Short mmCIF file of C-alpha atoms in Angstrom, two decimals:
data_model
loop_
_atom_site.label_atom_id
_atom_site.label_comp_id
_atom_site.label_asym_id
_atom_site.label_seq_id
_atom_site.Cartn_x
_atom_site.Cartn_y
_atom_site.Cartn_z
CA MET A 494 161.95 32.99 32.71
CA ILE A 495 164.76 31.02 34.46
CA LYS A 496 166.75 34.18 35.21
CA LYS A 497 163.71 35.91 36.76
CA GLY A 498 163.07 32.72 38.99
CA ILE A 499 166.66 32.61 39.98
CA SER A 500 166.70 36.24 40.99
CA ILE A 501 163.29 35.78 42.97
CA LEU A 502 164.97 32.80 44.79
CA CYS A 503 167.98 34.94 45.69
CA ILE A 504 165.82 37.61 47.20
CA PHE A 505 163.84 34.98 49.08
CA ILE A 506 167.19 33.54 50.40
CA ILE A 507 168.37 37.09 51.48
CA ASN A 508 165.03 37.64 53.35
CA LEU A 509 165.44 34.39 55.04
CA PHE A 510 168.91 35.15 56.25
CA THR A 511 167.75 38.63 57.29
CA LEU A 512 165.12 36.98 59.44
CA LEU A 513 167.66 34.63 61.12
CA SER A 514 170.22 37.40 61.67
CA LYS A 515 170.85 39.29 64.75
CA TYR A 516 169.55 42.74 63.37
CA SER A 517 166.86 44.41 65.42
CA ILE A 518 163.22 43.42 64.87
CA ILE A 519 162.76 46.84 63.08
CA ILE A 520 165.53 46.28 60.61
CA LYS A 521 164.45 42.65 59.94
CA GLY A 522 160.66 43.66 59.43
CA SER A 523 161.76 46.68 57.18
CA THR A 524 164.16 44.57 55.11
CA ILE A 525 161.69 41.68 54.72
CA PHE A 526 158.79 44.07 53.74
CA LEU A 527 161.11 45.54 51.18
CA GLY A 528 162.20 42.23 49.81
CA THR A 529 158.46 41.27 49.48
CA ILE A 530 157.68 44.43 47.49
CA ILE A 531 160.69 43.66 45.19
CA VAL A 532 159.37 40.25 44.62
CA ILE A 533 155.97 41.49 43.70
CA LEU A 534 157.39 44.18 41.45
CA CYS A 535 159.59 41.63 39.66
CA LEU A 536 156.43 39.65 38.88
CA VAL A 537 154.29 42.62 37.76
CA LYS A 538 156.77 44.59 35.97
CA ARG A 539 159.05 42.03 34.28
CA LYS A 540 160.85 44.42 32.22
CA MET A 541 162.31 46.32 35.27
CA VAL A 542 163.44 43.10 37.17
CA LYS A 543 167.08 43.98 36.97
CA LEU A 544 166.41 47.39 38.06
CA TRP A 545 164.45 46.41 41.27
CA ILE A 546 166.95 43.79 42.06
CA GLY A 547 169.71 46.44 41.73
CA ILE A 548 167.96 48.82 44.02
CA TYR A 549 167.41 46.06 46.65
CA ALA A 550 171.01 44.85 46.44
CA THR A 551 172.24 48.36 46.85
CA ILE A 552 170.07 49.02 50.06
CA MET A 553 171.15 45.52 51.45
CA ILE A 554 174.91 46.52 50.87
CA ILE A 555 174.33 49.86 52.70
CA LEU A 556 172.53 48.11 55.50
CA ASN A 557 175.33 45.57 55.90
CA ILE A 558 178.00 48.24 56.02
CA VAL A 559 176.11 50.22 58.66
CA CYS A 560 175.54 47.04 60.79
CA PHE A 561 179.16 46.07 60.28
CA SER A 562 180.33 49.50 61.47
CA ARG A 563 178.29 49.38 64.49
CA LEU A 564 178.69 45.71 65.60
CA HIS A 565 181.99 44.25 64.30
CA TYR A 566 184.30 47.36 63.52
CA VAL A 567 185.25 47.55 67.24
CA TYR A 568 186.60 43.96 67.11
CA ILE A 569 189.01 45.08 64.11
CA THR A 570 190.12 48.29 65.63
CA ALA A 571 190.82 46.86 68.91
CA SER A 572 193.34 44.39 67.67
CA ASN A 573 193.53 41.42 69.98
CA ASP A 574 191.23 43.02 72.50
CA THR A 575 187.84 41.22 73.22
CA TYR A 576 184.40 42.65 74.06
CA ASN A 577 181.87 41.98 76.66
CA LYS A 578 178.28 42.74 75.65
CA ASN A 579 176.96 42.87 79.07
CA THR A 580 179.42 45.58 80.46
CA LYS A 581 180.47 47.13 77.13
CA TRP A 582 184.04 46.75 78.29
CA MET A 583 187.18 45.75 76.30
CA THR A 584 189.90 43.53 77.57
CA THR A 585 192.66 41.49 76.38
CA GLN A 586 191.40 38.45 78.39
CA THR A 587 189.51 36.02 76.30
CA ASP A 588 188.34 34.20 79.35
CA TYR A 589 186.39 37.28 80.41
CA THR A 590 184.52 37.53 77.10
CA TRP A 591 183.45 33.99 77.01
CA ASN A 592 182.61 33.78 80.87
CA THR A 593 184.35 30.49 81.27
CA GLY A 594 184.54 30.65 84.90
CA ASN A 595 187.54 32.83 85.36
CA CYS A 596 186.06 36.23 84.84
CA ASP A 597 188.23 37.45 87.72
CA VAL A 598 190.98 38.12 85.19
CA ILE A 599 189.09 41.54 84.54
CA LEU A 600 189.67 42.63 88.12
CA SER A 601 193.08 43.86 87.44
CA SER A 602 191.75 46.02 84.64
CA ILE A 603 188.96 47.32 86.95
CA PHE A 604 191.13 48.15 89.87
CA ARG A 605 194.21 49.26 88.08
CA ASP A 606 195.04 52.92 88.85
CA ARG A 607 191.94 53.39 90.67
CA ILE A 608 191.01 54.15 94.39
CA ILE A 609 189.11 51.33 95.92
CA HIS A 610 186.99 51.83 99.01
CA ILE A 611 186.40 48.70 101.01
CA PRO A 612 184.84 47.69 104.43
CA HIS A 613 187.18 47.18 107.50
CA ASP A 614 186.67 43.39 107.27
CA GLU A 615 186.72 42.89 103.45
CA LYS A 616 187.76 39.31 102.40
CA TYR A 617 189.37 40.60 99.24
CA THR A 618 191.58 43.19 101.05
CA GLU A 619 194.87 41.77 99.99
CA TYR A 620 193.49 40.87 96.45
CA ILE A 621 192.50 44.49 95.91
CA CYS A 622 195.63 46.04 97.42
CA TYR A 623 197.55 43.91 94.98
CA TYR A 624 196.05 45.51 91.87
CA SER A 625 194.76 48.95 92.90
CA LYS A 626 196.20 52.26 92.98
CA ASP A 627 195.19 52.93 96.67
CA VAL A 628 192.70 51.27 99.13
CA CYS A 629 190.49 53.44 101.51
CA LEU A 630 188.38 51.99 104.38
CA LEU A 631 184.67 52.94 104.39
CA ASP A 632 183.57 55.04 107.32
CA ASP A 633 179.78 54.40 107.14
CA GLN A 634 178.81 51.01 108.24
CA ILE A 635 175.97 49.39 106.25
CA ASN A 636 174.36 46.21 106.99
CA TYR A 637 175.18 44.70 103.48
CA GLU A 638 173.69 41.28 104.40
CA ILE A 639 170.09 42.50 103.82
CA LYS A 640 171.26 44.20 100.48
CA PHE A 641 173.14 41.45 98.73
CA GLN A 642 170.22 39.64 97.28
CA HIS A 643 168.84 43.12 95.93
CA LEU A 644 172.36 43.91 94.45
CA GLN A 645 172.52 40.49 92.63
CA GLU A 646 169.12 41.36 91.09
CA LYS A 647 170.02 45.02 90.19
CA PHE A 648 173.80 44.76 89.21
CA ILE A 649 175.30 43.18 86.02
CA SER A 650 176.56 39.61 86.54
CA ILE A 651 179.93 39.35 84.76
CA GLY A 652 180.21 35.79 85.61
CA ARG A 653 181.95 33.13 87.80
CA MET A 654 185.46 33.57 88.87
CA SER A 655 188.43 31.60 90.40
CA PRO A 656 190.13 33.91 92.99
CA GLN A 657 191.79 31.07 94.61
CA ILE A 658 194.17 30.74 91.62
CA SER A 659 195.98 33.85 93.12
CA SER A 660 196.93 31.59 96.14
CA TRP A 661 199.60 34.04 97.43
CA LEU A 662 196.83 36.49 98.05
CA TRP A 663 194.92 34.22 100.43
CA SER A 664 195.42 32.67 103.68
CA ASP A 665 195.22 28.78 103.87
CA ASN A 666 191.64 28.85 105.47
CA LYS A 667 190.42 31.19 102.81
CA LEU A 668 191.78 29.03 100.18
CA ASP A 669 190.08 26.07 101.44
CA GLU A 670 186.77 27.83 101.48
CA LEU A 671 187.22 29.23 98.01
CA SER A 672 188.09 25.71 96.70
CA GLU A 673 185.02 24.17 98.38
CA LEU A 674 182.77 26.80 96.98
CA ARG A 675 184.25 26.33 93.59
CA GLN A 676 183.34 22.47 93.60
CA ASN A 677 179.65 23.59 93.03
CA TYR A 678 178.25 25.63 90.11
CA GLU A 679 175.70 27.38 92.31
CA THR A 680 178.21 28.46 95.09
CA THR A 681 181.03 29.49 92.61
CA PRO A 682 181.79 33.08 93.63
CA ARG A 683 180.62 35.71 91.07
CA ILE A 684 181.41 39.24 90.22
CA TYR A 685 178.46 41.86 90.01
CA VAL A 686 178.92 45.35 88.90
CA SER A 687 176.39 48.21 89.04
CA SER A 688 176.73 49.39 85.55
CA GLU A 689 179.15 49.81 82.51
CA TYR A 690 180.03 53.33 84.02
CA VAL A 691 182.21 51.45 86.60
CA ALA A 692 185.01 51.38 84.03
CA ASP A 693 185.07 55.10 83.63
CA GLU A 694 185.25 56.11 87.20
CA SER A 695 188.38 56.52 89.37
CA ASP A 696 186.83 55.87 92.75
CA LEU A 697 185.17 52.48 93.28
CA VAL A 698 183.58 50.60 95.93
CA ALA A 699 184.06 46.85 96.48
CA VAL A 700 182.27 44.66 98.85
CA SER A 701 182.11 40.84 99.20
CA ASP A 702 179.47 38.54 100.96
CA GLU A 703 179.82 35.34 102.85
CA GLY A 704 180.00 33.44 99.54
CA TYR A 705 182.94 35.46 98.20
CA ASN A 706 180.63 37.17 95.54
CA LEU A 707 182.19 40.49 94.81
CA TYR A 708 179.96 43.56 94.33
CA ILE A 709 181.53 46.50 92.61
CA TRP A 710 180.02 49.99 92.03
CA THR A 711 181.03 53.60 91.78
CA TYR A 712 181.56 55.73 94.93
CA GLU A 713 179.09 58.12 93.79
CA GLU A 714 176.43 55.31 93.42
CA TYR A 715 177.44 54.14 96.93
CA GLU A 716 176.90 57.67 98.32
CA LYS A 717 173.36 57.49 96.81
CA MET A 718 172.82 54.25 98.45
CA LEU A 719 173.88 55.68 101.87
CA ASP A 720 171.12 58.30 101.37
CA GLU A 721 168.52 55.68 100.87
CA VAL A 722 169.51 53.87 104.35
#
């Protein structure tokens, strides 16, 4: 009787941890439902308690192996690389993963070995030239000011950045502006990317607004935006 009570308690604890886990709602519901059935079977068919618990334990082991391979295996195989759930990108920069306010460390990975298209008066010209394979000027002129708010809502926000740290890439006036913006959380420059596919393309477009927020999207997406103008 005591053993059966302990077994039922263990199943209850497993269900509780499943409920508090980060599994999907479907997995949580299915697992808890199965666990409840096992508890009932343990109460009704007392002679088969060990069998039901064995079946349940086997299913839970398989479930955890599947979830581990999908959610955590990437961290092990990537060695010291870190993963950002918003963009699905890998990087060796821990700051980028935790969005500590220095997510501009990912820009070297984004711009490296890529052609970056920028406006003629782009604030980040020197910054982009420093990291990218090549820089091209955009021929088509778009009134970005009326689009920036829309881009912020539509694009993925990677987080805040500190571009002024690379002081040699900025003039004194721009450094002063960046330092002033950095003093307030709301005005701190941020990076916005169109989608996770940015990391897979060789041609990108980068445009900044008056607040030094940087917007990055693929050149193909940029051409589609031109058609909408």
